[in-house]
Amino acid sequence: EAGVAQSPRYKIIEKRQSVAFWCNPISGHATLYWYQQILGQGPKLLIQFQNNGVVDDSQLPKDRFSAERLKGVDSTLKIQPAKLEDSAVYLCASSSQRSGGGLNIQYFGAGTRLSVL
Amino acid sequence: AQSVTQPDIHITVSEGASLELRCNYSYGATPYLFWYVQSPGQGLQLLLKYFSGDTLVQGIKGFEAEFKRSQSSFNLRKPSVHWSDAAEYFCAVGPANQAGTALIFGKGTTLSVSS
C-alpha cells in the first residue's frame, strides 16, 4: 500500500512570507497528525485530525499557523507570516485507529524541510 | 509531566559491535512505547513497538527492545551493527488506553558507525 505522501520536500522562503504544505495520508486512515521537528529535537505535535474534525490543536501557534482537512482525506498546513524560528521539518503522519482503544501505530511521511531566511 | 528522555545525544559504534540506545519515560498512565529510525532526509520508520505481554520485543532490521516497568525504561539493542544502521533513533510514548493520541518523542540519539 502507498505510504503517507507529502509535498513539497523542500521550501525556502523569506521571513514574513507565507507557505503551505500538503499531506495525503494512507488510504482509509481516519487520524492525521502534523508534527514539527526542529533540528536536534524530536517531533512535536502541532495538530491532530480525526476525519475532518480537529482533536488537538493546543500546540498550534494559531496566530500564524492554520490547518485544514477537507473531506477527511488530504490536509494542508499553512504558515502566514513565517518567522525565522519556523525553520524545521514538518512531518505528517496517519493512523487507522480511532480514539478510545486499540493500537496507535502512526506512519510518517518523508516530511517537508522549511528554511526561513 | 509526560516526557521521554534519551540520555545519549550521539553514539559511535564500530561495525559488528553491539549497540544499546537508552530511553527513559515519565508517563502517568500505562504506556505504549515505540522506537522509530530516521535516515537523513527521510521520515520516521517504525522499528518496533511494545503494547503488552512479553517485555522483550523484536523489530525489523534485527533490533530488539526490552520494557522494564520498574525502571521506566525501553532500551533498544542490536547484537551486531551494520554501517547502514547509521541514522537518528527516536523513542516515543503514547497512552495505552487512548489510541489515536499523538506521541511524545525524545530528542533522539544519532548513531554513527565506524569501520
mmCIF file of C-alpha atoms in Angstrom:
data_model
loop_
_atom_site.group_PDB
_atom_site.id
_atom_site.type_symbol
_atom_site.label_atom_id
_atom_site.label_comp_id
_atom_site.label_asym_id
_atom_site.label_seq_id
_atom_site.Cartn_x
_atom_site.Cartn_y
_atom_site.Cartn_z
ATOM 1 C CA GLU A 1 0.000 0.000 0.000
ATOM 2 C CA ALA A 2 1.136 3.561 -0.618
ATOM 3 C CA GLY A 3 2.613 5.444 2.300
ATOM 4 C CA VAL A 4 1.981 8.965 3.553
ATOM 5 C CA ALA A 5 2.731 11.455 0.785
ATOM 6 C CA GLN A 6 3.951 14.975 1.467
ATOM 7 C CA SER A 7 4.884 17.881 -0.768
ATOM 8 C CA PRO A 8 6.956 19.828 -1.342
ATOM 9 C CA ARG A 9 10.052 18.100 0.043
ATOM 10 C CA TYR A 10 11.938 21.362 0.478
ATOM 11 C CA LYS A 11 10.929 25.001 0.689
ATOM 12 C CA ILE A 12 12.976 28.127 1.187
ATOM 13 C CA ILE A 13 11.191 31.396 1.920
ATOM 14 C CA GLU A 14 11.943 34.754 3.458
ATOM 15 C CA LYS A 15 10.515 35.775 6.803
ATOM 16 C CA ARG A 16 7.024 37.265 6.659
ATOM 17 C CA GLN A 17 6.196 35.254 3.538
ATOM 18 C CA SER A 18 3.532 32.563 3.539
ATOM 19 C CA VAL A 19 3.940 28.856 2.792
ATOM 20 C CA ALA A 20 1.701 25.804 2.536
ATOM 21 C CA PHE A 21 2.414 22.112 2.922
ATOM 22 C CA TRP A 22 0.274 19.255 1.668
ATOM 23 C CA CYS A 23 -0.249 15.759 3.051
ATOM 24 C CA ASN A 24 -2.074 12.735 1.669
ATOM 25 C CA PRO A 25 -2.419 10.041 4.355
ATOM 26 C CA ILE A 26 -2.561 6.305 3.873
ATOM 27 C CA SER A 27 -5.878 5.339 2.340
ATOM 28 C CA GLY A 28 -8.517 4.669 4.963
ATOM 29 C CA HIS A 29 -6.612 6.230 7.849
ATOM 30 C CA ALA A 30 -9.017 8.369 9.846
ATOM 31 C CA THR A 31 -6.449 10.108 12.040
ATOM 32 C CA LEU A 32 -3.940 12.593 10.653
ATOM 33 C CA TYR A 33 -1.193 14.409 12.548
ATOM 34 C CA TRP A 34 1.108 17.303 11.750
ATOM 35 C CA TYR A 35 4.364 17.355 13.722
ATOM 36 C CA GLN A 36 7.102 19.979 13.767
ATOM 37 C CA GLN A 37 10.678 18.727 14.099
ATOM 38 C CA ILE A 38 13.244 21.409 14.885
ATOM 39 C CA LEU A 39 16.871 20.490 14.260
ATOM 40 C CA GLY A 40 18.256 18.449 17.146
ATOM 41 C CA GLN A 41 14.855 17.706 18.666
ATOM 42 C CA GLY A 42 12.176 15.075 18.397
ATOM 43 C CA PRO A 43 8.909 15.705 16.582
ATOM 44 C CA LYS A 44 6.330 17.789 18.433
ATOM 45 C CA LEU A 45 2.625 17.650 17.659
ATOM 46 C CA LEU A 46 1.100 20.728 16.058
ATOM 47 C CA ILE A 47 -2.394 19.470 15.252
ATOM 48 C CA GLN A 48 -4.342 16.229 15.105
ATOM 49 C CA PHE A 49 -7.422 15.496 12.996
ATOM 50 C CA GLN A 50 -9.956 12.714 13.333
ATOM 51 C CA ASN A 51 -11.603 12.531 9.909
ATOM 52 C CA ASN A 52 -12.154 16.228 9.162
ATOM 53 C CA GLY A 53 -12.500 17.377 12.776
ATOM 54 C CA VAL A 54 -9.743 18.784 14.983
ATOM 55 C CA VAL A 55 -8.913 16.603 18.010
ATOM 56 C CA ASP A 56 -5.966 18.543 19.421
ATOM 57 C CA ASP A 57 -4.510 21.863 18.292
ATOM 58 C CA SER A 58 -3.285 23.041 21.671
ATOM 59 C CA GLN A 59 0.326 23.362 20.461
ATOM 60 C CA LEU A 60 -0.501 25.119 17.188
ATOM 61 C CA PRO A 61 0.544 28.805 17.088
ATOM 62 C CA LYS A 62 -2.822 29.918 15.833
ATOM 63 C CA ASP A 63 -1.771 33.500 15.161
ATOM 64 C CA ARG A 64 0.308 32.277 12.209
ATOM 65 C CA PHE A 65 -0.388 28.586 11.632
ATOM 66 C CA SER A 66 -3.558 27.097 10.213
ATOM 67 C CA ALA A 67 -4.516 23.644 9.030
ATOM 68 C CA GLU A 68 -7.476 22.015 7.414
ATOM 69 C CA ARG A 69 -8.516 18.567 6.359
ATOM 70 C CA LEU A 70 -11.352 18.918 3.922
ATOM 71 C CA LYS A 71 -13.399 15.784 3.236
ATOM 72 C CA GLY A 72 -11.389 13.904 5.847
ATOM 73 C CA VAL A 73 -8.595 12.880 3.500
ATOM 74 C CA ASP A 74 -5.871 15.313 2.369
ATOM 75 C CA SER A 75 -4.625 18.018 4.675
ATOM 76 C CA THR A 76 -2.907 21.374 4.238
ATOM 77 C CA LEU A 77 -0.780 23.172 6.822
ATOM 78 C CA LYS A 78 -0.179 26.889 6.260
ATOM 79 C CA ILE A 79 2.137 29.392 7.873
ATOM 80 C CA GLN A 80 1.449 33.098 7.411
ATOM 81 C CA PRO A 81 3.584 35.068 8.087
ATOM 82 C CA ALA A 82 6.632 32.863 8.606
ATOM 83 C CA LYS A 83 9.259 33.612 11.245
ATOM 84 C CA LEU A 84 12.872 32.517 11.409
ATOM 85 C CA GLU A 85 12.056 30.093 14.219
ATOM 86 C CA ASP A 86 9.636 28.223 11.947
ATOM 87 C CA SER A 87 12.608 26.651 10.162
ATOM 88 C CA ALA A 88 12.054 22.946 10.746
ATOM 89 C CA VAL A 89 10.921 19.709 9.164
ATOM 90 C CA TYR A 90 7.144 19.363 9.066
ATOM 91 C CA LEU A 91 6.082 15.753 9.302
ATOM 92 C CA CYS A 92 2.674 14.364 8.505
ATOM 93 C CA ALA A 93 1.578 11.059 9.996
ATOM 94 C CA SER A 94 -1.568 8.974 9.846
ATOM 95 C CA SER A 95 -3.059 6.110 11.812
ATOM 96 C CA SER A 96 -6.096 3.950 11.364
ATOM 97 C CA GLN A 97 -7.390 3.619 14.913
ATOM 98 C CA ARG A 98 -9.941 5.904 16.477
ATOM 99 C CA SER A 99 -9.547 7.269 19.983
ATOM 100 C CA GLY A 100 -10.920 5.091 22.754
ATOM 101 C CA GLY A 101 -8.895 1.928 22.448
ATOM 102 C CA GLY A 102 -6.795 -0.256 20.211
ATOM 103 C CA LEU A 103 -3.437 0.150 18.637
ATOM 104 C CA ASN A 104 -1.903 3.507 17.798
ATOM 105 C CA ILE A 105 0.623 2.895 15.062
ATOM 106 C CA GLN A 106 1.496 6.105 13.281
ATOM 107 C CA TYR A 107 3.026 6.070 9.833
ATOM 108 C CA PHE A 108 5.085 9.062 8.808
ATOM 109 C CA GLY A 109 5.709 10.799 5.523
ATOM 110 C CA ALA A 110 9.167 11.951 4.420
ATOM 111 C CA GLY A 111 8.474 15.486 5.623
ATOM 112 C CA THR A 112 8.869 18.993 4.243
ATOM 113 C CA ARG A 113 12.057 20.786 5.183
ATOM 114 C CA LEU A 114 11.357 24.518 5.568
ATOM 115 C CA SER A 115 14.085 27.125 5.703
ATOM 116 C CA VAL A 116 13.058 30.661 6.617
ATOM 117 C CA LEU A 117 15.698 33.272 5.761
ATOM 118 C CA ALA B 1 4.830 15.797 33.331
ATOM 119 C CA GLN B 2 4.883 13.354 30.460
ATOM 120 C CA SER B 3 8.284 13.098 28.843
ATOM 121 C CA VAL B 4 10.782 10.866 27.112
ATOM 122 C CA THR B 5 14.494 11.110 27.816
ATOM 123 C CA GLN B 6 17.192 9.778 25.561
ATOM 124 C CA PRO B 7 20.370 10.466 27.552
ATOM 125 C CA ASP B 8 22.811 9.934 24.692
ATOM 126 C CA ILE B 9 22.800 12.614 22.007
ATOM 127 C CA HIS B 10 25.410 10.890 19.853
ATOM 128 C CA ILE B 11 26.885 7.389 19.920
ATOM 129 C CA THR B 12 29.619 5.919 17.744
ATOM 130 C CA VAL B 13 29.872 2.147 17.403
ATOM 131 C CA SER B 14 32.243 0.026 15.385
ATOM 132 C CA GLU B 15 30.690 -2.070 12.651
ATOM 133 C CA GLY B 16 29.936 -5.522 14.017
ATOM 134 C CA ALA B 17 29.848 -4.363 17.610
ATOM 135 C CA SER B 18 26.750 -4.474 19.777
ATOM 136 C CA LEU B 19 24.533 -1.469 20.362
ATOM 137 C CA GLU B 20 22.295 -0.248 23.154
ATOM 138 C CA LEU B 21 20.361 3.018 22.980
ATOM 139 C CA ARG B 22 18.761 4.190 26.188
ATOM 140 C CA CYS B 23 15.253 5.513 26.667
ATOM 141 C CA ASN B 24 13.522 6.529 29.872
ATOM 142 C CA TYR B 25 9.981 7.770 30.075
ATOM 143 C CA SER B 26 7.745 9.559 32.520
ATOM 144 C CA TYR B 27 4.105 8.820 31.939
ATOM 145 C CA GLY B 28 1.056 8.904 34.159
ATOM 146 C CA ALA B 29 -0.790 6.051 32.519
ATOM 147 C CA THR B 30 0.062 2.645 31.098
ATOM 148 C CA PRO B 31 2.216 3.453 28.097
ATOM 149 C CA TYR B 32 2.568 2.258 24.573
ATOM 150 C CA LEU B 33 6.264 2.514 23.606
ATOM 151 C CA PHE B 34 7.876 2.859 20.220
ATOM 152 C CA TRP B 35 11.251 3.154 18.579
ATOM 153 C CA TYR B 36 11.498 4.961 15.246
ATOM 154 C CA VAL B 37 14.517 5.430 12.985
ATOM 155 C CA GLN B 38 15.114 8.416 10.723
ATOM 156 C CA SER B 39 17.695 8.360 7.955
ATOM 157 C CA PRO B 40 18.922 11.692 6.564
ATOM 158 C CA GLY B 41 16.222 13.413 4.545
ATOM 159 C CA GLN B 42 13.690 10.708 5.339
ATOM 160 C CA GLY B 43 10.620 10.396 7.518
ATOM 161 C CA LEU B 44 10.325 8.208 10.569
ATOM 162 C CA GLN B 45 10.228 4.447 10.132
ATOM 163 C CA LEU B 46 8.799 2.266 12.884
ATOM 164 C CA LEU B 47 11.380 -0.191 14.219
ATOM 165 C CA LEU B 48 9.326 -1.836 16.942
ATOM 166 C CA LYS B 49 6.580 -1.288 19.466
ATOM 167 C CA TYR B 50 5.511 -2.501 22.888
ATOM 168 C CA PHE B 51 1.872 -2.658 23.898
ATOM 169 C CA SER B 52 1.632 -5.503 26.393
ATOM 170 C CA GLY B 53 2.752 -9.058 27.075
ATOM 171 C CA ASP B 54 6.327 -10.185 26.631
ATOM 172 C CA THR B 55 8.598 -7.356 27.716
ATOM 173 C CA LEU B 56 11.237 -8.243 25.104
ATOM 174 C CA VAL B 57 10.007 -7.216 21.679
ATOM 175 C CA GLN B 58 11.540 -7.914 18.320
ATOM 176 C CA GLY B 59 11.542 -5.431 15.487
ATOM 177 C CA ILE B 60 12.764 -5.015 11.973
ATOM 178 C CA LYS B 61 16.394 -4.980 10.870
ATOM 179 C CA GLY B 62 17.477 -7.189 13.778
ATOM 180 C CA PHE B 63 16.592 -4.706 16.526
ATOM 181 C CA GLU B 64 15.005 -5.608 19.849
ATOM 182 C CA ALA B 65 13.930 -3.647 22.900
ATOM 183 C CA GLU B 66 13.170 -4.514 26.480
ATOM 184 C CA PHE B 67 10.464 -2.837 28.541
ATOM 185 C CA LYS B 68 11.326 -2.511 32.223
ATOM 186 C CA ARG B 69 8.414 -1.004 34.109
ATOM 187 C CA SER B 70 10.339 -0.717 37.394
ATOM 188 C CA GLN B 71 12.989 1.403 35.693
ATOM 189 C CA SER B 72 10.627 3.231 33.309
ATOM 190 C CA SER B 73 12.952 2.235 30.518
ATOM 191 C CA PHE B 74 12.640 0.893 26.991
ATOM 192 C CA ASN B 75 16.188 0.410 25.708
ATOM 193 C CA LEU B 76 16.908 -0.538 22.110
ATOM 194 C CA ARG B 77 19.531 -3.160 21.311
ATOM 195 C CA LYS B 78 21.178 -4.810 18.349
ATOM 196 C CA PRO B 79 23.816 -7.549 18.662
ATOM 197 C CA SER B 80 25.837 -6.582 15.583
ATOM 198 C CA VAL B 81 25.650 -3.149 13.981
ATOM 199 C CA HIS B 82 25.892 -2.649 10.214
ATOM 200 C CA TRP B 83 27.077 0.532 8.512
ATOM 201 C CA SER B 84 23.566 1.033 7.152
ATOM 202 C CA ASP B 85 22.265 1.424 10.714
ATOM 203 C CA ALA B 86 23.792 4.889 10.923
ATOM 204 C CA ALA B 87 20.788 7.163 11.464
ATOM 205 C CA GLU B 88 18.866 9.011 14.150
ATOM 206 C CA TYR B 89 16.786 6.975 16.570
ATOM 207 C CA PHE B 90 13.746 8.245 18.424
ATOM 208 C CA CYS B 91 11.949 6.725 21.369
ATOM 209 C CA ALA B 92 8.282 7.671 21.756
ATOM 210 C CA VAL B 93 5.455 7.048 24.186
ATOM 211 C CA GLY B 94 1.678 7.185 23.922
ATOM 212 C CA PRO B 95 -1.241 6.234 26.144
ATOM 213 C CA ALA B 96 -2.304 2.607 26.067
ATOM 214 C CA ASN B 97 -5.976 3.417 26.514
ATOM 215 C CA GLN B 98 -6.295 6.219 24.008
ATOM 216 C CA ALA B 99 -5.466 5.021 20.549
ATOM 217 C CA GLY B 100 -5.179 7.811 18.078
ATOM 218 C CA THR B 101 -3.461 10.132 20.524
ATOM 219 C CA ALA B 102 -0.304 11.909 19.445
ATOM 220 C CA LEU B 103 3.026 10.514 20.561
ATOM 221 C CA ILE B 104 5.591 12.190 22.790
ATOM 222 C CA PHE B 105 9.090 11.850 21.395
ATOM 223 C CA GLY B 106 12.534 12.017 22.904
ATOM 224 C CA LYS B 107 15.153 14.296 21.373
ATOM 225 C CA GLY B 108 16.779 11.420 19.568
ATOM 226 C CA THR B 109 20.141 9.663 19.517
ATOM 227 C CA THR B 110 22.377 9.941 16.479
ATOM 228 C CA LEU B 111 24.190 6.704 15.713
ATOM 229 C CA SER B 112 27.440 6.757 13.774
ATOM 230 C CA VAL B 113 29.058 3.509 12.647
ATOM 231 C CA SER B 114 32.805 3.354 12.209
ATOM 232 C CA SER B 115 34.616 0.801 10.067
#
